[in-house]
Amino acid sequence: MVVRESFDSSLQELQEKMMEMGELTGTLIEKSFIALQNQDIELALRVIEDDDEIDDMQNEIDQLAIWLIVKEQPVARDIRKIIGAIKILTDVERVADFGVNIAKSTIQIGNVHSLIHLTDLESMKNRCISMLEKSLQAFFEENISLAKEVGDMDDQIDDLSDANYKKLSAYLSEHPEETNQLVQLILVNRHLERTADHITNIAESAAYLIKGKKYDLNP
């Protein structure tokens, strides 16, 4: 019983650290988009620096997860949860990387007249942050309904992405002088779409933990 209590305590620590990493990543995405909206180069540079903290946290949690498997000899279901956590960490770290890419696009755009109003990028960003929160909650609470909700939201992201691409491409054909900014906004659109894909992977990891079989929420 004492051994099990020790394991449960360590598993709880793992989940709390994952939650913290998820919150930091959501904040990084938010800050990167604020930098884009406000053309705030200094904030974009801070976002790039903040990613180092998330990378360090991933390494720390990975080590804890490996220690749990090696030292605590968990049962099969617990192993599935720990391995799922390691996989999720990789996806969360990739989400943070996309936030960094948005910050880099902000720097590339510079201080020219912003064309972000042509897009629904903010709606995509808001949905991505909500998806990240729901996907992690689905894993921690083993809530299949939340996991499926994330999959549905990913479809909405795809629709917004397609619409943004068409608007930006059409504007580019008429305003070639705006090529640099429009290409960067197209890249931001792509980064947010890929962000949603990685978050959907997190929801699929949650679904696998709950049901014990592979779920494709992004067919």
PDB file of C-alpha atoms in Angstrom, residues 11-149:
ATOM      1  CA  LEU A  11       2.065  10.391 -10.832  1.00  0.00           C
ATOM      2  CA  GLN A  12       0.187  13.388  -9.434  1.00  0.00           C
ATOM      3  CA  GLU A  13       3.418  15.404  -9.518  1.00  0.00           C
ATOM      4  CA  LEU A  14       3.866  14.389 -13.162  1.00  0.00           C
ATOM      5  CA  GLN A  15       0.370  15.571 -14.040  1.00  0.00           C
ATOM      6  CA  GLU A  16       0.798  18.872 -12.191  1.00  0.00           C
ATOM      7  CA  LYS A  17       4.006  19.584 -14.080  1.00  0.00           C
ATOM      8  CA  MET A  18       2.275  18.697 -17.372  1.00  0.00           C
ATOM      9  CA  MET A  19      -0.532  21.085 -16.492  1.00  0.00           C
ATOM     10  CA  GLU A  20       1.985  23.845 -15.782  1.00  0.00           C
ATOM     11  CA  MET A  21       3.729  23.204 -19.096  1.00  0.00           C
ATOM     12  CA  GLY A  22       0.372  23.332 -20.878  1.00  0.00           C
ATOM     13  CA  GLU A  23      -0.489  26.651 -19.236  1.00  0.00           C
ATOM     14  CA  LEU A  24       2.904  28.123 -20.160  1.00  0.00           C
ATOM     15  CA  THR A  25       2.412  26.981 -23.743  1.00  0.00           C
ATOM     16  CA  GLY A  26      -1.064  28.503 -23.949  1.00  0.00           C
ATOM     17  CA  THR A  27       0.339  31.767 -22.606  1.00  0.00           C
ATOM     18  CA  LEU A  28       3.150  31.669 -25.157  1.00  0.00           C
ATOM     19  CA  ILE A  29       0.663  31.275 -28.013  1.00  0.00           C
ATOM     20  CA  GLU A  30      -1.398  34.172 -26.642  1.00  0.00           C
ATOM     21  CA  LYS A  31       1.638  36.421 -26.274  1.00  0.00           C
ATOM     22  CA  SER A  32       2.925  35.561 -29.742  1.00  0.00           C
ATOM     23  CA  PHE A  33      -0.410  36.563 -31.243  1.00  0.00           C
ATOM     24  CA  ILE A  34      -0.557  39.811 -29.253  1.00  0.00           C
ATOM     25  CA  ALA A  35       2.901  40.602 -30.622  1.00  0.00           C
ATOM     26  CA  LEU A  36       1.608  39.933 -34.141  1.00  0.00           C
ATOM     27  CA  GLN A  37      -1.489  42.094 -33.679  1.00  0.00           C
ATOM     28  CA  ASN A  38       0.412  44.981 -32.125  1.00  0.00           C
ATOM     29  CA  GLN A  39       3.543  44.554 -34.257  1.00  0.00           C
ATOM     30  CA  ASP A  40       5.469  44.404 -30.996  1.00  0.00           C
ATOM     31  CA  ILE A  41       8.949  43.211 -31.932  1.00  0.00           C
ATOM     32  CA  GLU A  42      10.235  43.270 -28.349  1.00  0.00           C
ATOM     33  CA  LEU A  43       7.391  41.008 -27.176  1.00  0.00           C
ATOM     34  CA  ALA A  44       8.041  38.661 -30.107  1.00  0.00           C
ATOM     35  CA  LEU A  45      11.678  38.383 -29.028  1.00  0.00           C
ATOM     36  CA  ARG A  46      10.607  37.592 -25.450  1.00  0.00           C
ATOM     37  CA  VAL A  47       8.311  34.848 -26.751  1.00  0.00           C
ATOM     38  CA  ILE A  48      11.279  33.222 -28.473  1.00  0.00           C
ATOM     39  CA  GLU A  49      13.232  33.360 -25.215  1.00  0.00           C
ATOM     40  CA  ASP A  50      10.293  31.964 -23.214  1.00  0.00           C
ATOM     41  CA  ASP A  51      10.351  28.793 -25.301  1.00  0.00           C
ATOM     42  CA  ASP A  52      13.576  27.762 -23.553  1.00  0.00           C
ATOM     43  CA  GLU A  53      11.671  27.412 -20.268  1.00  0.00           C
ATOM     44  CA  ILE A  54       9.143  25.110 -21.926  1.00  0.00           C
ATOM     45  CA  ASP A  55      11.932  22.996 -23.451  1.00  0.00           C
ATOM     46  CA  ASP A  56      13.584  22.686 -20.022  1.00  0.00           C
ATOM     47  CA  MET A  57      10.279  21.701 -18.459  1.00  0.00           C
ATOM     48  CA  GLN A  58       9.718  19.010 -21.072  1.00  0.00           C
ATOM     49  CA  ASN A  59      13.115  17.488 -20.287  1.00  0.00           C
ATOM     50  CA  GLU A  60      12.374  17.563 -16.555  1.00  0.00           C
ATOM     51  CA  ILE A  61       8.994  15.857 -16.962  1.00  0.00           C
ATOM     52  CA  ASP A  62      10.455  13.274 -19.367  1.00  0.00           C
ATOM     53  CA  GLN A  63      13.014  12.316 -16.739  1.00  0.00           C
ATOM     54  CA  LEU A  64      10.313  11.998 -14.089  1.00  0.00           C
ATOM     55  CA  ALA A  65       8.218   9.802 -16.383  1.00  0.00           C
ATOM     56  CA  ILE A  66      11.159   7.509 -17.153  1.00  0.00           C
ATOM     57  CA  TRP A  67      11.986   7.292 -13.447  1.00  0.00           C
ATOM     58  CA  LEU A  68       8.400   6.270 -12.701  1.00  0.00           C
ATOM     59  CA  ILE A  69       8.570   3.414 -15.192  1.00  0.00           C
ATOM     60  CA  VAL A  70      12.004   2.167 -14.114  1.00  0.00           C
ATOM     61  CA  LYS A  71      11.762   2.583 -10.347  1.00  0.00           C
ATOM     62  CA  GLU A  72       8.087   2.120  -9.524  1.00  0.00           C
ATOM     63  CA  GLN A  73       7.310  -0.845 -11.816  1.00  0.00           C
ATOM     64  CA  PRO A  74       3.766   0.330 -12.609  1.00  0.00           C
ATOM     65  CA  VAL A  75       0.953  -1.940 -13.769  1.00  0.00           C
ATOM     66  CA  ALA A  76      -0.085  -2.012 -17.433  1.00  0.00           C
ATOM     67  CA  ARG A  77      -2.693   0.757 -17.246  1.00  0.00           C
ATOM     68  CA  ASP A  78      -0.321   3.055 -15.386  1.00  0.00           C
ATOM     69  CA  ILE A  79       2.375   2.393 -17.990  1.00  0.00           C
ATOM     70  CA  ARG A  80      -0.106   3.373 -20.696  1.00  0.00           C
ATOM     71  CA  LYS A  81      -0.780   6.637 -18.870  1.00  0.00           C
ATOM     72  CA  ILE A  82       2.912   7.440 -18.422  1.00  0.00           C
ATOM     73  CA  ILE A  83       3.762   6.652 -22.041  1.00  0.00           C
ATOM     74  CA  GLY A  84       0.758   8.724 -23.101  1.00  0.00           C
ATOM     75  CA  ALA A  85       2.117  11.588 -21.006  1.00  0.00           C
ATOM     76  CA  ILE A  86       5.521  11.386 -22.730  1.00  0.00           C
ATOM     77  CA  LYS A  87       3.840  11.477 -26.148  1.00  0.00           C
ATOM     78  CA  ILE A  88       1.668  14.424 -25.097  1.00  0.00           C
ATOM     79  CA  LEU A  89       4.736  16.355 -23.921  1.00  0.00           C
ATOM     80  CA  THR A  90       6.174  16.097 -27.426  1.00  0.00           C
ATOM     81  CA  ASP A  91       2.982  17.544 -28.918  1.00  0.00           C
ATOM     82  CA  VAL A  92       2.805  20.354 -26.346  1.00  0.00           C
ATOM     83  CA  GLU A  93       6.424  21.256 -27.102  1.00  0.00           C
ATOM     84  CA  ARG A  94       5.609  21.378 -30.825  1.00  0.00           C
ATOM     85  CA  VAL A  95       2.684  23.707 -30.074  1.00  0.00           C
ATOM     86  CA  ALA A  96       5.120  26.023 -28.298  1.00  0.00           C
ATOM     87  CA  ASP A  97       7.425  25.853 -31.321  1.00  0.00           C
ATOM     88  CA  PHE A  98       4.594  27.066 -33.541  1.00  0.00           C
ATOM     89  CA  GLY A  99       4.132  29.986 -31.156  1.00  0.00           C
ATOM     90  CA  VAL A 100       7.791  30.810 -31.681  1.00  0.00           C
ATOM     91  CA  ASN A 101       7.271  30.608 -35.447  1.00  0.00           C
ATOM     92  CA  ILE A 102       4.445  33.146 -35.175  1.00  0.00           C
ATOM     93  CA  ALA A 103       6.774  35.438 -33.229  1.00  0.00           C
ATOM     94  CA  LYS A 104       9.397  35.064 -35.965  1.00  0.00           C
ATOM     95  CA  SER A 105       6.812  36.007 -38.600  1.00  0.00           C
ATOM     96  CA  THR A 106       5.992  39.105 -36.542  1.00  0.00           C
ATOM     97  CA  ILE A 107       9.653  40.108 -36.696  1.00  0.00           C
ATOM     98  CA  GLN A 108       9.763  39.476 -40.450  1.00  0.00           C
ATOM     99  CA  ILE A 109       6.674  41.657 -41.012  1.00  0.00           C
ATOM    100  CA  GLY A 110       8.114  44.558 -39.027  1.00  0.00           C
ATOM    101  CA  ASN A 111       6.207  47.808 -38.570  1.00  0.00           C
ATOM    102  CA  VAL A 112       4.440  48.131 -41.917  1.00  0.00           C
ATOM    103  CA  HIS A 113       0.685  48.746 -42.090  1.00  0.00           C
ATOM    104  CA  SER A 114      -0.924  45.588 -40.713  1.00  0.00           C
ATOM    105  CA  LEU A 115      -3.159  43.451 -42.926  1.00  0.00           C
ATOM    106  CA  ILE A 116      -4.215  41.036 -40.192  1.00  0.00           C
ATOM    107  CA  HIS A 117      -7.754  42.445 -40.392  1.00  0.00           C
ATOM    108  CA  LEU A 118      -8.164  40.556 -43.670  1.00  0.00           C
ATOM    109  CA  THR A 119      -8.123  37.264 -41.749  1.00  0.00           C
ATOM    110  CA  ASP A 120      -9.826  35.269 -39.017  1.00  0.00           C
ATOM    111  CA  LEU A 121      -6.482  34.338 -37.479  1.00  0.00           C
ATOM    112  CA  GLU A 122      -7.613  35.535 -34.046  1.00  0.00           C
ATOM    113  CA  SER A 123     -10.546  33.113 -34.118  1.00  0.00           C
ATOM    114  CA  MET A 124      -8.126  30.312 -34.954  1.00  0.00           C
ATOM    115  CA  LYS A 125      -5.827  31.320 -32.102  1.00  0.00           C
ATOM    116  CA  ASN A 126      -8.690  31.425 -29.601  1.00  0.00           C
ATOM    117  CA  ARG A 127      -9.898  27.997 -30.662  1.00  0.00           C
ATOM    118  CA  CYS A 128      -6.383  26.571 -30.443  1.00  0.00           C
ATOM    119  CA  ILE A 129      -5.953  27.747 -26.853  1.00  0.00           C
ATOM    120  CA  SER A 130      -9.360  26.345 -25.914  1.00  0.00           C
ATOM    121  CA  MET A 131      -8.488  23.047 -27.617  1.00  0.00           C
ATOM    122  CA  LEU A 132      -5.213  22.831 -25.683  1.00  0.00           C
ATOM    123  CA  GLU A 133      -7.018  23.281 -22.374  1.00  0.00           C
ATOM    124  CA  LYS A 134      -9.717  20.750 -23.267  1.00  0.00           C
ATOM    125  CA  SER A 135      -7.298  18.138 -24.599  1.00  0.00           C
ATOM    126  CA  LEU A 136      -5.180  18.165 -21.443  1.00  0.00           C
ATOM    127  CA  GLN A 137      -8.288  18.121 -19.283  1.00  0.00           C
ATOM    128  CA  ALA A 138      -9.533  15.119 -21.289  1.00  0.00           C
ATOM    129  CA  PHE A 139      -6.296  13.294 -20.462  1.00  0.00           C
ATOM    130  CA  PHE A 140      -6.166  14.194 -16.785  1.00  0.00           C
ATOM    131  CA  GLU A 141      -9.867  13.492 -16.163  1.00  0.00           C
ATOM    132  CA  GLU A 142     -10.137  10.622 -18.681  1.00  0.00           C
ATOM    133  CA  ASN A 143     -13.065  12.391 -20.340  1.00  0.00           C
ATOM    134  CA  ILE A 144     -13.818  10.965 -23.791  1.00  0.00           C
ATOM    135  CA  SER A 145     -16.458  13.615 -24.516  1.00  0.00           C
ATOM    136  CA  LEU A 146     -13.871  16.374 -24.203  1.00  0.00           C
ATOM    137  CA  ALA A 147     -11.477  14.467 -26.450  1.00  0.00           C
ATOM    138  CA  LYS A 148     -14.152  14.186 -29.143  1.00  0.00           C
ATOM    139  CA  GLU A 149     -14.974  17.886 -28.741  1.00  0.00           C
TER     140      GLU A 149
END
